[in-house]
Short mmCIF file of C-alpha atoms in Angstrom, two decimals:
data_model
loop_
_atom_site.label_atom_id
_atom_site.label_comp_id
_atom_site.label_asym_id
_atom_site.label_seq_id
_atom_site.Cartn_x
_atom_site.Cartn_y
_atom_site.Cartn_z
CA UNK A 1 109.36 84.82 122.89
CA UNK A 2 106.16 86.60 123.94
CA UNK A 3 103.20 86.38 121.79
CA UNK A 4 100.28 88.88 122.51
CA UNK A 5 96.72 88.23 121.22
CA UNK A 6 93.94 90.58 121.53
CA UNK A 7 90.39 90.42 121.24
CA UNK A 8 87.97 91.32 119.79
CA UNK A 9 88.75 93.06 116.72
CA UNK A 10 86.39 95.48 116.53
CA UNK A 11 83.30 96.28 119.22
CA UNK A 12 80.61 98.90 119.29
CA UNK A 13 78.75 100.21 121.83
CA UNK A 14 76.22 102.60 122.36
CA UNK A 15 77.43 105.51 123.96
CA UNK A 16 76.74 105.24 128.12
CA UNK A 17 77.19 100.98 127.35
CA UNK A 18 80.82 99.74 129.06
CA UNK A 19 83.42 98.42 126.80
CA UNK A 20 85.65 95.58 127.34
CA UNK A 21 88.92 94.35 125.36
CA UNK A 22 90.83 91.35 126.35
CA UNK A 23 94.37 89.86 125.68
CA UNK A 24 95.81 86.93 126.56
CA UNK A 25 99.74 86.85 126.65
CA UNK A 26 101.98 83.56 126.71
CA UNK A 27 105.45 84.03 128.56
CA UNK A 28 104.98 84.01 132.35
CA UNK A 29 107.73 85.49 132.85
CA UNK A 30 106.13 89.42 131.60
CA UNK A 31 105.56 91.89 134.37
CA UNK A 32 104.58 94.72 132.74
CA UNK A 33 101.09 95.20 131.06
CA UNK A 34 100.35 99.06 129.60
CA UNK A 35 97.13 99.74 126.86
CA UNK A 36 97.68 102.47 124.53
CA UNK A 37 94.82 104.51 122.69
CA UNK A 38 95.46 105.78 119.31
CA UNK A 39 92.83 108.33 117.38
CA UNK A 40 92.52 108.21 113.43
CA UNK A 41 95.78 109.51 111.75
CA UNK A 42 97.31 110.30 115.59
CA UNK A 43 99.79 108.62 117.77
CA UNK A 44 99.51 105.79 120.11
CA UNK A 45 99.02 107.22 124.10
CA UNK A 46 99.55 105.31 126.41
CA UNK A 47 96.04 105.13 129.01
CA UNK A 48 96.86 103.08 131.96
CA UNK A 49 99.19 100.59 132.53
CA UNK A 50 99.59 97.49 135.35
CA UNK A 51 102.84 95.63 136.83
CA UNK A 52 102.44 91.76 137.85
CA UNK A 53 102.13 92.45 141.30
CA UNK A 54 98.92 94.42 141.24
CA UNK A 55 95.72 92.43 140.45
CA UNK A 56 93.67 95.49 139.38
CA UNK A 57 93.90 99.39 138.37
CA UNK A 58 91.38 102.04 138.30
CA UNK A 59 91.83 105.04 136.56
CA UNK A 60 87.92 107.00 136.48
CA UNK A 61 86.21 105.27 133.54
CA UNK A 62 89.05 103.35 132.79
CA UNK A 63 90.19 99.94 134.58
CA UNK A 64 92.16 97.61 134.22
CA UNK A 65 92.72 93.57 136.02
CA UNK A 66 95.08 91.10 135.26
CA UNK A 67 95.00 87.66 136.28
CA UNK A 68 99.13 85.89 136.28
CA UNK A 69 97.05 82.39 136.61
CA UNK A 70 95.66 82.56 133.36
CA UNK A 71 97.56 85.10 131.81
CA UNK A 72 95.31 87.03 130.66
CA UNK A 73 94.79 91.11 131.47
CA UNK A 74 91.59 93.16 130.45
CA UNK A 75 90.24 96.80 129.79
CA UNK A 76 87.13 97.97 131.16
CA UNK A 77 85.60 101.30 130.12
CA UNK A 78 83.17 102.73 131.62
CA UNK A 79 79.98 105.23 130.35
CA UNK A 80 81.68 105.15 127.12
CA UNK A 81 81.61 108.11 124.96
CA UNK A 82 81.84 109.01 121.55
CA UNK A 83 85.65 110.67 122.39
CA UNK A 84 86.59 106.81 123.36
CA UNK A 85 85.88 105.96 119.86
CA UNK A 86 90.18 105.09 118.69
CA UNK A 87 91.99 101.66 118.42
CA UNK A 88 93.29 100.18 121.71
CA UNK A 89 96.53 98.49 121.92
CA UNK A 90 97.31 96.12 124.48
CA UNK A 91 100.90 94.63 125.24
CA UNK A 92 103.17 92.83 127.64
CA UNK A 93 106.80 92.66 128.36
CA UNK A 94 109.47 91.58 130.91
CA UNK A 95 110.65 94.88 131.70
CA UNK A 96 109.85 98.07 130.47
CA UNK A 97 111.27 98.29 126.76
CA UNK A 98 110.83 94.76 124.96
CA UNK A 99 106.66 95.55 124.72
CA UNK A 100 105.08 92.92 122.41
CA UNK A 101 101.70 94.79 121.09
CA UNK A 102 98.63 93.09 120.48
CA UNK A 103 96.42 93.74 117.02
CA UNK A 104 94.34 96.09 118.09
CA UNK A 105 90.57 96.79 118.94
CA UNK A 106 88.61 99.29 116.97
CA UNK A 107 86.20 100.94 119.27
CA UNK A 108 83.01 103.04 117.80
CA UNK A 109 81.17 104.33 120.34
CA UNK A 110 77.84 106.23 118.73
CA UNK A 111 76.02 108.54 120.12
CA UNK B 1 108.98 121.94 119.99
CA UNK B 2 107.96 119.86 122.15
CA UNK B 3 107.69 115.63 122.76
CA UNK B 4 108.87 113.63 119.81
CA UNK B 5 108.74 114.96 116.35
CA UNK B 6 109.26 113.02 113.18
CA UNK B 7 110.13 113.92 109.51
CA UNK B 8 109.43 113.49 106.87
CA UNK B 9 105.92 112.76 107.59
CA UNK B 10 105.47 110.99 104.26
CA UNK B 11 107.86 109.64 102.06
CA UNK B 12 107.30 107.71 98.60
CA UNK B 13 110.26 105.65 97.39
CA UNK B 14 111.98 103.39 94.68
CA UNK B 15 113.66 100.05 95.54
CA UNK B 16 116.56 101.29 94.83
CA UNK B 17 116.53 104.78 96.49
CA UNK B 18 118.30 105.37 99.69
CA UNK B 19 116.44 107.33 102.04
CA UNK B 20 116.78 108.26 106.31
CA UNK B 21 113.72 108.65 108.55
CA UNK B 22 114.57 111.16 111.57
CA UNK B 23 113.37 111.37 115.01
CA UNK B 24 113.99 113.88 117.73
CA UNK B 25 113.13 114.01 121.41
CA UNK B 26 112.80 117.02 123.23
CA UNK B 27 111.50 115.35 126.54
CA UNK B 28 115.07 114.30 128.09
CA UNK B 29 114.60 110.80 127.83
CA UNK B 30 117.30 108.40 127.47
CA UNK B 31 116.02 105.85 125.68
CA UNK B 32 114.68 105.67 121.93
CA UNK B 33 112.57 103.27 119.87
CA UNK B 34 112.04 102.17 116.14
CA UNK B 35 108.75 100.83 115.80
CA UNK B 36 106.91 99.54 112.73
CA UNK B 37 103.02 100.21 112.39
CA UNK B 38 101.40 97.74 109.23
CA UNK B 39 97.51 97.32 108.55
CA UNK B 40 96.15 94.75 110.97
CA UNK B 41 99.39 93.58 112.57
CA UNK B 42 100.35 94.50 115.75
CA UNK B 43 102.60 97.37 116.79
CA UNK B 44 106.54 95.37 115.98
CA UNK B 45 109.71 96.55 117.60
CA UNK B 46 112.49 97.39 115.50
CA UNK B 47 115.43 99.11 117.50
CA UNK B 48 116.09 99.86 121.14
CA UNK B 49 118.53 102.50 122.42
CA UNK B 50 119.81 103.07 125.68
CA UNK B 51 122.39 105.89 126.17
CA UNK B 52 122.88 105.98 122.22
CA UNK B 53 123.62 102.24 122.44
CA UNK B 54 121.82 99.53 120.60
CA UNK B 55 120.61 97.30 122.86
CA UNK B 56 117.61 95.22 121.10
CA UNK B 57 117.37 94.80 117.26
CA UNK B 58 114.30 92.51 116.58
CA UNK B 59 115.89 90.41 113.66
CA UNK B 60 115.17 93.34 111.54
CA UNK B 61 116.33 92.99 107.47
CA UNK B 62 119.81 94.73 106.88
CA UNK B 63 118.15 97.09 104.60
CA UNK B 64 117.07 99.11 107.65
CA UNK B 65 119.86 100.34 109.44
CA UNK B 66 119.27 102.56 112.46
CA UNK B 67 121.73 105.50 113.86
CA UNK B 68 121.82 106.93 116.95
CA UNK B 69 124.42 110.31 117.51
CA UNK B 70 123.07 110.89 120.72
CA UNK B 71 120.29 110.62 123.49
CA UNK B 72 117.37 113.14 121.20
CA UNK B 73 118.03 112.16 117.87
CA UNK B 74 117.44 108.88 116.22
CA UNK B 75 117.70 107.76 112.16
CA UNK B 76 116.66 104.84 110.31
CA UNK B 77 118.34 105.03 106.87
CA UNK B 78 116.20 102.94 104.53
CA UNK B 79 118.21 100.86 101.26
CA UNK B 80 116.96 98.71 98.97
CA UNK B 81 113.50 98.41 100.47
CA UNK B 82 110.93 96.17 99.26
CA UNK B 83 107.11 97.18 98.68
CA UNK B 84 106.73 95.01 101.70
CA UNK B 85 108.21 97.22 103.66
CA UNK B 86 105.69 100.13 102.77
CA UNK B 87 104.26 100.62 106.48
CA UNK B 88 104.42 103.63 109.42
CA UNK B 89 107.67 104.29 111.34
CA UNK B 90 106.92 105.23 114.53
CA UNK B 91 109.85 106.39 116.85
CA UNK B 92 109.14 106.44 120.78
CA UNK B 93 111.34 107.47 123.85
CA UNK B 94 110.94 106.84 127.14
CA UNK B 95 112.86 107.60 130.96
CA UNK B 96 114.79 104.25 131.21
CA UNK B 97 114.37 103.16 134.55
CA UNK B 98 112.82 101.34 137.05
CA UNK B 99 109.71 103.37 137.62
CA UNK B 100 108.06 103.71 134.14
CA UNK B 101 107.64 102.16 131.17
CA UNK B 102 105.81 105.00 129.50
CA UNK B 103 106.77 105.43 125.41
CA UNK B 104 105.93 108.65 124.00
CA UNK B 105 105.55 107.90 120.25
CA UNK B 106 106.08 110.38 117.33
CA UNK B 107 103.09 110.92 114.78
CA UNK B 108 105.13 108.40 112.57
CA UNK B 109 106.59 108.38 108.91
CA UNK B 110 104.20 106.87 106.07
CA UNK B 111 106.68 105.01 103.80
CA UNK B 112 105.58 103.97 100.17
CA UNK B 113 107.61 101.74 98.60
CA UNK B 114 106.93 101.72 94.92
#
């Protein structure tokens, strides 16, 4: 089955710096690619997603690129601010319902 | 109300108790979700259902049995749980088709399992 791993852990940036959180995912055979954002005590929204055939997503600060080579997908946000600050989730499925999640980033952005 | 709503919010229980979480979606999806939210493991899929049918259960332990009456409301009745099992229920829907993927997740149940 799919495995999902996602790093790093935990990353802080200055507020203004850009953030970036990769995952690497195993089966090839995924096609779907969404990050969700989830606040202290809140729950998980989901911030931009990608399909297979699309190499790379923009959505203002937020981006997102996969490469289907290595099998590996990316988030890139931009001018960070201290609102980013929340766990990311990254995850991959065939489809749209099987999602296998990664563990998480912690983001602190500080002012 | 409005989205996905979840109750009880908290919940402290025996191992012997027998309790139900319950979810309800006001957002005319036709899909629902079981998911299980432990410290620093990833986000694990319980229970898919499509149409009130169970269409994906992850190898989950018999003492978590789901129940689904119809396309807004969704139940995981909980038996015989082990401190293990202590963790956030999240329940998600979503617009099953071939457009979007997007779950909309409920603020979860905290389970204690004493």
């Amino acid at each position: 089955g799919e495995n999902v791993e996602q790093h790093p852990s935990t990353l802080s940036v200055q507020e203004g710096d850009s953030a970036v959180i990769k995952c690497t995912y195993s089966d090839s055979a995924s096609n779907y690619f969404p990050w969700y954002k989830q606040e202290l005590g809140k729950r998980p929204q989901l911030i931009i997603d990608i399909r297979s055939n699309v190499g790379e997503k923009k959505d203002q600060r937020i981006a997102v690129t996969l490469n289907k080579t290595a099998k590996h997908f990316s988030l890139h946000i931009t001018e960070t601010q201290p609102e980013d600050s929340a766990v990311y989730f990254c995850a991959a499925s065939k489809g749209f319902q099987k999602l296998v999640f990664g563990t998480g980033t912690r983001l602190l952005v500080s002012p | 109300e409005t989205g996905v709503t979840q109750t009880p919010r908290h919940l402290v229980m025996g191992m012997t108790n027998k309790k139900s979480l319950k979810c309800e979606q006001h957002l005319g999806h036709n899909a629902m979700y079981w998911y299980k939210q432990s410290a620093k493991k990833p986000l694990e899929l319980m229970f898919v259902y499509n149409f009130k049918e169970q269409t994906e259960n992850n190898s989950v332990p018999s003492r978590f049995s789901p129940e689904c009456p119809n396309s807004s409301h969704l139940f995981l009745h909980l038996h015989t749980l082990q401190p293990e099992d202590s963790a956030l229920y999240l329940c998600a829907s979503s617009q099953a088709d071939l457009y979007t993927g997007e779950l909309f997740f409920g603020e979860g149940s905290r389970l204690t399992v004493l």
